[in-house]
Tab-separated table of C-alpha atoms and ligand atoms in Angstrom:
chain	number	residue	atom	x	y	z
A	295	UNK	CA	0.000	0.000	0.000
A	296	UNK	CA	1.186	3.474	-0.818
A	297	UNK	CA	0.517	6.217	1.690
A	298	UNK	CA	-0.882	9.511	0.529
A	299	UNK	CA	-0.968	12.841	2.301
A	300	UNK	CA	-4.212	13.682	4.102
A	301	UNK	CA	-6.837	15.200	1.778
A	302	UNK	CA	-6.370	18.954	1.504
A	303	UNK	CA	-2.880	18.870	3.065
A	304	UNK	CA	-0.012	19.304	0.668
A	305	UNK	CA	3.729	18.762	0.604
A	306	UNK	CA	5.673	21.854	-0.322
A	307	UNK	CA	8.339	20.322	-2.526
A	308	UNK	CA	11.898	21.532	-3.209
A	309	UNK	CA	10.867	22.532	-6.756
A	310	UNK	CA	8.618	25.301	-5.416
A	311	UNK	CA	10.306	26.190	-2.151
A	312	UNK	CA	12.238	29.008	-3.867
A	313	UNK	CA	9.115	31.088	-4.215
A	314	UNK	CA	8.108	30.456	-0.606
A	315	UNK	CA	11.510	31.637	0.575
A	316	UNK	CA	11.354	34.793	-1.535
A	317	UNK	CA	7.947	35.661	-0.075
A	318	UNK	CA	8.920	34.770	3.496
A	319	UNK	CA	12.104	36.844	3.290
A	320	UNK	CA	10.190	39.790	1.844
A	321	UNK	CA	7.633	39.591	4.671
A	322	UNK	CA	10.339	39.423	7.338
A	323	UNK	CA	12.174	42.335	5.819
A	324	UNK	CA	8.969	44.425	5.600
A	325	UNK	CA	8.154	43.658	9.215
A	326	UNK	CA	11.467	45.069	10.337
A	327	UNK	CA	10.777	48.276	8.354
A	328	UNK	CA	7.312	48.669	9.893
A	329	UNK	CA	8.591	47.474	13.301
A	330	UNK	CA	6.446	44.409	13.893
A	331	UNK	CA	7.909	41.699	16.144
A	332	UNK	CA	7.539	38.032	15.320
A	333	UNK	CA	5.437	35.798	17.558
A	334	UNK	CA	5.079	32.013	17.227
A	335	UNK	CA	2.053	30.650	19.116
A	336	UNK	CA	1.523	26.859	19.273
A	337	UNK	CA	-0.570	25.053	16.676
A	338	UNK	CA	-2.940	23.663	19.309
A	339	UNK	CA	-5.167	25.697	21.602
A	340	UNK	CA	-8.033	24.878	23.937
A	341	UNK	CA	-11.151	24.837	21.762
A	342	UNK	CA	-12.878	27.320	24.026
A	343	UNK	CA	-10.536	30.122	22.863
A	344	UNK	CA	-11.783	29.909	19.276
A	345	UNK	CA	-15.405	29.409	20.283
A	346	UNK	CA	-15.277	32.519	22.379
A	347	UNK	CA	-12.975	34.581	20.181
A	348	UNK	CA	-14.191	33.798	16.662
A	349	UNK	CA	-17.826	33.113	17.543
A	350	UNK	CA	-19.799	29.854	17.747
A	351	UNK	CA	-22.164	30.917	14.957
A	352	UNK	CA	-19.381	31.383	12.414
A	353	UNK	CA	-18.885	28.620	9.817
A	354	UNK	CA	-15.271	28.484	10.887
A	355	UNK	CA	-16.058	27.426	14.456
A	356	UNK	CA	-19.298	25.596	13.703
A	357	UNK	CA	-18.075	23.404	10.834
A	358	UNK	CA	-14.456	23.820	9.923
A	359	UNK	CA	-12.343	23.167	12.987
A	360	UNK	CA	-10.147	20.126	13.631
A	361	UNK	CA	-11.245	19.485	17.200
A	362	UNK	CA	-10.461	16.433	19.328
A	363	UNK	CA	-10.069	15.479	22.994
A	364	UNK	CA	-6.586	15.000	24.478
A	365	UNK	CA	-5.821	12.016	26.704
A	366	UNK	CA	-7.470	13.715	29.676
A	367	UNK	CA	-10.591	14.560	27.745
A	368	UNK	CA	-9.897	18.286	27.266
A	369	UNK	CA	-11.032	19.620	23.943
A	370	UNK	CA	-8.177	20.846	21.755
A	371	UNK	CA	-8.298	22.476	18.320
A	372	UNK	CA	-5.707	22.848	15.583
A	373	UNK	CA	-5.652	26.597	15.071
A	374	UNK	CA	-7.854	27.700	12.163
A	375	UNK	CA	-6.355	31.210	12.332
A	376	UNK	CA	-3.874	32.992	14.580
A	377	UNK	CA	-5.520	36.204	15.781
A	378	UNK	CA	-7.193	34.537	18.772
A	379	UNK	CA	-3.923	32.776	19.689
A	380	UNK	CA	-1.928	36.005	19.460
A	381	UNK	CA	-4.399	37.748	21.761
A	382	UNK	CA	-4.310	34.807	24.169
A	383	UNK	CA	-0.495	35.017	24.255
A	384	UNK	CA	-0.616	38.808	24.579
A	385	UNK	CA	-2.762	38.468	27.692
A	386	UNK	CA	-1.175	35.338	29.146
A	387	UNK	CA	2.307	36.864	29.151
A	388	UNK	CA	1.281	40.451	29.887
A	389	UNK	CA	3.269	41.571	26.838
A	390	UNK	CA	1.517	44.939	26.918
A	391	UNK	CA	3.176	45.805	30.258
A	392	UNK	CA	6.406	46.757	28.456
A	393	UNK	CA	4.765	48.747	25.660
A	394	UNK	CA	1.012	49.387	25.431
A	395	UNK	CA	1.023	49.266	21.620
A	396	UNK	CA	2.197	45.843	20.502
A	397	UNK	CA	2.857	45.284	16.810
A	398	UNK	CA	3.229	41.573	16.113
A	399	UNK	CA	3.461	39.308	13.083
A	400	UNK	CA	3.400	35.574	12.406
A	401	UNK	CA	3.906	33.041	9.664
A	402	UNK	CA	2.714	29.468	9.880
A	403	UNK	CA	0.254	26.684	9.152
A	404	UNK	CA	-3.483	26.933	9.891
A	405	UNK	CA	-6.083	24.166	9.619
A	406	UNK	CA	-9.640	24.352	8.356
A	407	UNK	CA	-11.888	21.461	7.397
A	408	UNK	CA	-13.126	23.035	4.162
A	409	UNK	CA	-13.820	21.534	0.762
A	410	UNK	CA	-10.447	21.581	-1.008
A	411	UNK	CA	-10.273	23.390	-4.348
A	412	UNK	CA	-7.898	25.755	-6.173
A	413	UNK	CA	-6.617	28.224	-3.577
A	414	UNK	CA	-8.316	26.422	-0.716
A	415	UNK	CA	-6.772	23.624	1.320
A	416	UNK	CA	-7.195	22.103	4.745
A	417	UNK	CA	-3.697	22.890	5.872
A	418	UNK	CA	-2.608	26.255	4.540
A	419	UNK	CA	-0.168	28.905	5.657
A	420	UNK	CA	-0.861	32.439	6.738
A	421	UNK	CA	1.304	35.498	7.168
A	422	UNK	CA	-0.387	38.012	9.394
A	423	UNK	CA	0.034	41.155	11.457
A	424	UNK	CA	-1.760	42.241	14.619
A	425	UNK	CA	-1.369	45.768	16.028
A	426	UNK	CA	-2.827	45.710	19.524
A	427	UNK	CA	-3.438	48.710	21.793
A	428	UNK	CA	-4.523	51.694	19.721
A	429	UNK	CA	-7.766	53.016	18.274
A	430	UNK	CA	-5.924	55.408	15.936
A	431	UNK	CA	-7.328	55.131	12.369
A	432	UNK	CA	-3.748	55.711	11.171
A	433	UNK	CA	-3.028	52.194	12.461
A	434	UNK	CA	-5.808	50.707	10.298
A	435	UNK	CA	-4.119	52.459	7.407
A	436	UNK	CA	-0.660	51.262	8.440
A	437	UNK	CA	-1.713	47.614	8.219
A	438	UNK	CA	-3.381	48.240	4.860
A	439	UNK	CA	-0.192	49.961	3.732
A	440	UNK	CA	1.809	46.865	4.719
A	441	UNK	CA	-0.503	44.731	2.583
A	442	UNK	CA	-0.054	47.007	-0.425
A	443	UNK	CA	3.707	47.341	0.117
A	444	UNK	CA	4.093	43.559	0.121
A	445	UNK	CA	2.148	43.177	-3.128
A	446	UNK	CA	3.969	46.052	-4.807
A	447	UNK	CA	7.380	44.766	-3.808
A	448	UNK	CA	6.516	41.297	-5.068
A	449	UNK	CA	5.493	42.950	-8.321
A	450	UNK	CA	1.857	41.831	-8.285
A	451	UNK	CA	-0.811	43.537	-10.328
A	452	UNK	CA	-4.543	42.990	-10.921
A	453	UNK	CA	-5.387	43.594	-7.261
A	454	UNK	CA	-8.139	45.562	-5.627
A	455	UNK	CA	-8.683	46.453	-1.991
A	456	UNK	CA	-12.277	46.176	-0.810
A	457	UNK	CA	-13.079	48.264	2.215
A	458	UNK	CA	-16.050	48.644	4.510
A	459	UNK	CA	-16.942	49.572	8.059
A	460	UNK	CA	-19.304	47.418	10.076
A	461	UNK	CA	-19.249	49.663	13.156
A	462	UNK	CA	-19.312	48.757	16.833
A	463	UNK	CA	-21.445	46.156	18.661
A	464	UNK	CA	-24.336	48.588	19.027
A	465	UNK	CA	-24.194	49.345	15.290
A	466	UNK	CA	-24.130	45.612	14.527
A	467	UNK	CA	-27.241	45.076	16.536
A	468	UNK	CA	-29.086	47.739	14.629
A	469	UNK	CA	-27.712	46.592	11.272
A	470	UNK	CA	-28.589	42.967	12.000
A	471	UNK	CA	-32.175	43.976	12.683
A	472	UNK	CA	-32.217	46.105	9.535
A	473	UNK	CA	-31.042	43.101	7.503
A	474	UNK	CA	-33.628	40.834	9.118
A	475	UNK	CA	-36.379	43.272	8.212
A	476	UNK	CA	-35.063	43.518	4.658
A	477	UNK	CA	-34.621	39.778	4.061
A	478	UNK	CA	-37.840	38.744	5.843
A	479	UNK	CA	-39.980	39.251	2.753
A	480	UNK	CA	-37.387	37.743	0.398
A	481	UNK	CA	-36.461	34.667	2.421
A	482	UNK	CA	-38.656	32.239	0.528
A	483	UNK	CA	-36.737	32.690	-2.695
A	484	UNK	CA	-33.343	32.399	-1.026
A	485	UNK	CA	-31.184	29.274	-0.561
A	486	UNK	CA	-31.529	26.921	2.385
A	487	UNK	CA	-28.276	28.100	3.957
A	488	UNK	CA	-29.451	31.697	3.898
A	489	UNK	CA	-32.694	30.701	5.544
A	490	UNK	CA	-30.632	29.147	8.324
A	491	UNK	CA	-28.287	32.136	8.512
A	492	UNK	CA	-31.311	34.393	8.787
A	493	UNK	CA	-31.966	32.833	12.185
A	494	UNK	CA	-28.375	32.465	13.434
A	495	UNK	CA	-26.371	35.312	11.887
A	496	UNK	CA	-28.036	37.425	9.173
A	497	UNK	CA	-24.749	39.248	8.429
A	498	UNK	CA	-23.458	35.995	6.938
A	499	UNK	CA	-26.204	36.099	4.317
A	500	UNK	CA	-24.258	38.864	2.603
A	501	UNK	CA	-21.438	36.369	1.812
A	502	UNK	CA	-23.708	33.980	-0.099
A	503	UNK	CA	-22.590	33.329	-3.686
A	504	UNK	CA	-25.840	31.640	-4.850
A	505	UNK	CA	-27.404	33.395	-7.823
A	506	UNK	CA	-30.895	33.261	-6.348
A	507	UNK	CA	-29.599	35.127	-3.257
A	508	UNK	CA	-27.294	37.560	-5.068
A	509	UNK	CA	-30.213	39.533	-6.536
A	510	UNK	CA	-31.467	40.262	-3.034
A	511	UNK	CA	-28.035	40.858	-1.537
A	512	UNK	CA	-27.147	43.500	-4.097
A	513	UNK	CA	-29.821	45.870	-2.891
A	514	UNK	CA	-29.568	44.964	0.815
A	515	UNK	CA	-28.957	47.794	3.308
A	516	UNK	CA	-25.305	48.864	3.673
A	517	UNK	CA	-23.556	48.723	7.051
A	518	UNK	CA	-21.987	52.189	6.559
A	519	UNK	CA	-25.494	53.652	6.689
A	520	UNK	CA	-25.864	52.366	10.250
A	521	UNK	CA	-22.724	53.670	11.905
A	522	UNK	CA	-22.788	55.668	15.143
A	523	UNK	CA	-21.047	59.049	15.225
A	524	UNK	CA	-17.667	57.711	16.493
A	525	UNK	CA	-17.568	54.794	14.080
A	526	UNK	CA	-18.549	57.030	11.217
A	527	UNK	CA	-15.806	59.519	12.068
A	528	UNK	CA	-13.280	56.706	12.378
A	529	UNK	CA	-14.186	55.467	8.909
A	530	UNK	CA	-13.878	58.982	7.447
A	531	UNK	CA	-10.396	59.269	8.894
A	532	UNK	CA	-9.375	55.879	7.513
A	533	UNK	CA	-10.472	56.976	4.044
A	534	UNK	CA	-8.747	60.352	4.380
A	535	UNK	CA	-5.461	58.715	5.348
A	536	UNK	CA	-5.762	56.132	2.570
A	537	UNK	CA	-6.205	58.959	0.077
A	538	UNK	CA	-3.280	60.847	1.580
A	539	UNK	CA	-1.051	57.789	1.142
A	540	UNK	CA	-2.367	57.139	-2.367
A	541	UNK	CA	-3.579	53.690	-1.392
A	542	UNK	CA	-6.293	52.504	-3.750
A	543	UNK	CA	-9.541	51.011	-2.408
A	544	UNK	CA	-13.138	50.449	-3.386
A	545	UNK	CA	-15.962	50.575	-0.890
A	546	UNK	CA	-17.802	47.267	-0.738
A	547	UNK	CA	-20.951	48.021	1.262
A	548	UNK	CA	-21.632	44.320	1.864
A	549	UNK	CA	-18.202	43.197	2.975
A	550	UNK	CA	-18.687	41.721	6.465
A	551	UNK	CA	-15.984	38.962	6.733
A	552	UNK	CA	-16.493	35.468	8.114
A	553	UNK	CA	-15.255	35.860	11.687
A	554	UNK	CA	-17.398	37.443	14.374
A	555	UNK	CA	-14.748	39.512	16.142
A	556	UNK	CA	-14.597	42.384	13.657
A	557	UNK	CA	-15.653	45.934	14.489
A	558	UNK	CA	-15.399	49.077	12.371
A	559	UNK	CA	-12.881	48.736	9.507
A	560	UNK	CA	-12.904	45.508	7.462
A	561	UNK	CA	-11.000	44.891	4.236
A	562	UNK	CA	-9.959	42.257	1.740
A	563	UNK	CA	-7.378	42.326	-1.003
A	564	UNK	CA	-8.718	40.545	-4.052
A	565	UNK	CA	-6.729	39.134	-6.975
A	566	UNK	CA	-8.261	38.756	-10.416
A	567	UNK	CA	-5.928	35.757	-11.021
A	568	UNK	CA	-7.389	33.508	-8.352
A	569	UNK	CA	-10.837	32.448	-9.565
A	570	UNK	CA	-13.476	31.693	-6.925
A	571	UNK	CA	-11.087	31.836	-3.967
A	572	UNK	CA	-9.974	35.347	-4.835
A	573	UNK	CA	-9.190	36.767	-1.408
A	574	UNK	CA	-5.422	37.175	-1.148
A	575	UNK	CA	-5.693	38.562	2.351
A	576	UNK	CA	-8.292	39.899	4.729
A	577	UNK	CA	-8.528	41.687	8.014
A	578	UNK	CA	-9.836	44.584	9.983
A	579	UNK	CA	-10.364	46.017	13.452
A	580	UNK	CA	-11.389	43.875	16.376
A	581	UNK	CA	-11.742	46.287	19.262
A	582	UNK	CA	-13.677	43.885	21.516
A	583	UNK	CA	-11.693	40.674	21.136
A	584	UNK	CA	-9.159	41.284	23.919
A	585	UNK	CA	-11.947	41.931	26.394
A	586	UNK	CA	-13.971	39.020	25.063
A	587	UNK	CA	-11.175	36.580	25.906
A	588	UNK	CA	-10.709	37.962	29.395
A	589	UNK	CA	-8.461	41.020	29.071
A	590	UNK	CA	-8.928	44.739	29.584
A	591	UNK	CA	-10.735	46.674	26.869
A	592	UNK	CA	-8.063	47.036	24.162
A	593	UNK	CA	-8.584	48.053	20.540
A	594	UNK	CA	-6.664	46.214	17.808
A	595	UNK	CA	-6.374	45.831	14.064
A	596	UNK	CA	-4.681	43.337	11.742
A	597	UNK	CA	-4.892	41.111	8.709
A	598	UNK	CA	-3.772	37.722	7.472
A	599	UNK	CA	-3.082	36.443	3.991
A	600	UNK	CA	-2.805	32.976	2.535
A	601	UNK	CA	0.708	32.045	1.441
A	602	UNK	CA	-0.512	29.396	-1.023
A	603	UNK	CA	-2.681	31.952	-2.810
A	604	UNK	CA	0.188	34.397	-3.028
A	605	UNK	CA	2.434	31.652	-4.401
A	606	UNK	CA	-0.281	30.710	-6.932
A	607	UNK	CA	-0.393	34.258	-8.242
A	608	UNK	CA	3.399	34.487	-8.338
A	609	UNK	CA	3.600	31.173	-10.207
A	610	UNK	CA	1.671	32.655	-13.104
A	611	UNK	CA	4.735	34.750	-13.823
A	612	UNK	CA	6.629	31.494	-14.511
A	613	UNK	CA	9.959	32.841	-13.310
A	614	UNK	CA	12.129	30.160	-11.785
A	615	UNK	CA	13.342	30.945	-8.302
A	616	UNK	CA	16.305	28.840	-7.195
A	617	UNK	CA	17.115	28.846	-3.514
A	618	UNK	CA	20.244	26.754	-3.963
A	619	UNK	CA	22.965	28.965	-5.280
A	620	UNK	CA	25.620	27.270	-7.435
A	621	UNK	CA	27.874	25.192	-5.159
A	622	UNK	CA	31.442	26.424	-4.804
A	623	UNK	CA	32.891	22.973	-5.361
A	624	UNK	CA	32.431	19.304	-6.227
A	625	UNK	CA	35.072	16.859	-4.963
A	626	UNK	CA	35.227	13.717	-7.068
A	627	UNK	CA	36.756	10.588	-5.540
A	628	UNK	CA	38.720	8.101	-7.605
A	629	UNK	CA	38.667	4.712	-5.862
A	630	UNK	CA	37.547	3.744	-2.377
A	631	UNK	CA	40.886	4.535	-0.775
A	632	UNK	CA	40.436	8.264	-1.530
A	633	UNK	CA	37.082	8.433	0.299
A	634	UNK	CA	38.429	9.132	3.830
A	635	UNK	CA	40.312	12.217	2.610
A	636	UNK	CA	37.383	13.385	0.457
A	637	UNK	CA	34.969	13.041	3.365
A	638	UNK	CA	37.176	14.894	5.823
A	639	UNK	CA	38.005	17.680	3.353
A	640	UNK	CA	34.275	18.081	2.669
A	641	UNK	CA	33.563	18.453	6.374
A	642	UNK	CA	36.327	20.990	6.980
A	643	UNK	CA	35.464	23.086	3.923
A	644	UNK	CA	31.752	23.170	4.761
A	645	UNK	CA	32.674	24.456	8.215
A	646	UNK	CA	34.558	27.234	6.427
A	647	UNK	CA	31.351	28.289	4.682
A	648	UNK	CA	32.141	26.628	1.356
A	649	UNK	CA	29.170	24.918	-0.296
A	650	UNK	CA	30.080	21.616	-1.892
A	651	UNK	CA	28.969	18.132	-2.669
A	652	UNK	CA	30.638	14.731	-3.031
A	653	UNK	CA	29.492	11.398	-4.428
A	654	UNK	CA	27.492	8.988	-2.261
A	655	UNK	CA	26.461	6.526	-4.944
A	656	UNK	CA	29.779	4.876	-5.931
A	657	UNK	CA	29.582	6.483	-9.356
A	658	UNK	CA	32.356	6.242	-11.932
A	659	UNK	CA	34.652	9.261	-12.281
A	660	UNK	CA	32.938	10.158	-15.578
A	661	UNK	CA	29.509	10.137	-13.924
A	662	UNK	CA	30.763	12.156	-10.959
A	663	UNK	CA	32.066	14.791	-13.366
A	664	UNK	CA	28.756	14.771	-15.222
A	665	UNK	CA	26.997	15.372	-11.908
A	666	UNK	CA	29.353	18.264	-11.069
A	667	UNK	CA	28.250	19.848	-14.352
A	668	UNK	CA	24.599	19.146	-13.651
A	669	UNK	CA	24.637	20.938	-10.294
A	670	UNK	CA	26.690	23.738	-11.905
A	671	UNK	CA	29.569	23.442	-9.429
A	672	UNK	CA	31.954	26.351	-9.818
A	673	UNK	CA	35.056	24.278	-9.158
A	674	UNK	CA	36.025	20.628	-9.420
A	675	UNK	CA	38.773	18.613	-7.766
A	676	UNK	CA	39.487	14.968	-8.505
A	677	UNK	CA	41.195	13.097	-5.663
A	678	UNK	CA	42.723	9.682	-6.376
A	679	UNK	CA	45.707	7.648	-5.112
A	680	UNK	CA	48.218	9.790	-7.108
A	681	UNK	CA	46.975	13.052	-5.595
A	682	UNK	CA	46.989	11.558	-2.111
A	683	UNK	CA	50.573	10.325	-2.549
A	684	UNK	CA	51.740	13.723	-3.830
A	685	UNK	CA	49.718	15.759	-1.318
A	686	UNK	CA	48.682	18.037	-4.179
A	687	UNK	CA	45.781	18.125	-6.607
A	688	UNK	CA	44.336	20.178	-9.463
A	689	UNK	CA	41.384	22.466	-9.012
A	690	UNK	CA	39.434	23.263	-12.145
A	691	UNK	CA	37.471	26.466	-12.642
A	692	UNK	CA	34.389	25.076	-14.398
A	693	UNK	CA	33.548	28.343	-16.159
A	694	UNK	CA	36.948	29.139	-17.658
A	695	UNK	CA	38.215	25.550	-17.816
A	696	UNK	CA	41.514	26.634	-16.248
A	697	UNK	CA	43.291	24.272	-13.859
A	698	UNK	CA	45.639	25.071	-10.999
A	699	UNK	CA	47.907	22.907	-8.877
A	700	UNK	CA	47.189	23.279	-5.145
A	701	UNK	CA	48.093	21.596	-1.840
A	702	UNK	CA	45.379	19.067	-0.884
A	703	UNK	CA	44.452	20.758	2.386
A	704	UNK	CA	41.277	22.592	3.399
A	705	UNK	CA	43.246	25.861	3.496
A	706	UNK	CA	44.817	25.215	0.085
A	707	UNK	CA	41.401	24.584	-1.494
A	708	UNK	CA	39.830	27.519	0.305
A	709	UNK	CA	42.530	29.878	-1.004
A	710	UNK	CA	42.093	28.571	-4.513
A	711	UNK	CA	38.339	29.175	-4.362
A	712	UNK	CA	39.007	32.651	-3.010
A	713	UNK	CA	36.599	32.488	-0.095
B	175	HAM	P1	-9.508	34.930	6.966
B	175	HAM	O1	-10.167	35.802	5.982
B	175	HAM	O2	-10.282	33.807	7.501
B	175	HAM	O3	-8.990	35.879	8.135
B	175	HAM	O4	-8.183	34.364	6.310
B	175	HAM	C1	-7.224	35.234	5.796
B	175	HAM	C2	-6.649	34.683	4.498
B	175	HAM	O5	-6.198	33.360	4.662
B	175	HAM	C3	-7.636	34.608	3.350
B	175	HAM	O6	-7.769	35.859	2.712
B	175	HAM	C4	-6.961	33.589	2.440
B	175	HAM	O7	-5.940	34.206	1.666
B	175	HAM	C5	-6.311	32.648	3.434
B	175	HAM	N1	-7.129	31.440	3.634
B	175	HAM	C6	-8.191	31.290	4.443
B	175	HAM	N2	-8.666	30.032	4.374
B	175	HAM	C7	-7.889	29.368	3.497
B	175	HAM	C8	-7.855	28.017	2.996
B	175	HAM	N3	-8.718	27.094	3.409
B	175	HAM	N4	-6.898	27.699	2.079
B	175	HAM	C9	-6.001	28.609	1.671
B	175	HAM	N5	-5.965	29.898	2.117
B	175	HAM	C10	-6.897	30.275	3.022
B	175	HAM	C11	-8.308	35.445	9.214
B	175	HAM	O8	-7.833	34.355	9.337
B	175	HAM	C12	-8.096	36.519	10.269
B	175	HAM	N6	-7.376	35.921	11.412
B	175	HAM	C13	-7.336	37.680	9.670
B	175	HAM	C14	-7.088	38.778	10.642
B	175	HAM	C15	-5.945	39.021	11.325
B	175	HAM	N7	-7.957	39.691	11.012
B	175	HAM	C16	-7.394	40.491	11.890
B	175	HAM	N8	-6.174	40.080	12.108
């Protein structure tokens, strides 16, 4: 029997890792510029954290979590997202005591039991930022600026930023009622899921992609028309700052996002290259989450993006990204008796920061030289009984074809390579 990976969980193979590294390095470098510190929460949390933080009525918590009991019967969940974990860590370790505004970022795998399709898997990776401890609309704009900066610096085009404000809890309540009143007379012609959502969480109805529901959704009331004075002013400021920074956006009056913790600003960055799963990243404010999971009232804003989706878009450009630079050297061994010297030279040179390979498959000298060409080694040395007896060998520069006689020591080879 041949084993296969679990459905919806994919190996990231060496052939594509180059792109991942480019993106990861770019993210890390951006985070230093914007001064976000890395945080690495565990993959498992107590289920209660997500139920409380994300909301039991959300699809994510209701249907998509990998939840199981541990050996003592406590319910654990593989994290479906990281915002709740970051807030848990922020509170558990009192990180805010040192600096009330904490700007954090993370990279790592998340798990959601969703139907796998292009751009959607059950294990996927997110990069995300969370700025915790300020209500300043300039911070909403800073995280949006990070999102745009990343895309620009990766050279991506065909993107649009959808923006909306869903207001505070009091605004939600009013908006929810407004939606219920609006959909009440249309419910019969809407899909079964929407009829269910009408009872549990009418905001979710706005996400429905069914054609029969779309006609009704398009003329549904907009959340921005139900904002209180403070939320409305906050949203005005966000738009002013976005304009000042020349950051493009379109208002999407029905953007509500799938997680229940959002307040005020919500946004998604959409790519026209992705098909149905077109959200490259999404986020917003969540001013009540810290309090909801047991902390003091603390406003916060952030976003997360899917690495796989970013890689998918980058792949369309078809550029090859090699992470392995050309090795400095290949040492070919002629005969078994040369192996001890080859092995020890390889070890000493690698410790001196020289990248090299040797043969581990008892190949003929001709095949070893063919392999040195294949991996594009910059230099080649052949070590056989004659070289060992003389204590000298010849190093060949593979680009120019020139050969030089050198002492067969790590230092001699290192000097010849010029490193
Ligand atoms: P989310 O919208 O659920 O938000 O996920 C953010 C991004 O993760 C999506 O835009 C998408 O790129 C990617 N993603 C989500 N599910 C999948 C999947 N099954 N397969 C592949 N990619 C996926 C959050 O997770 C929030 N925690 C974001 C946030 C941070 N809000 C505030 N701070």
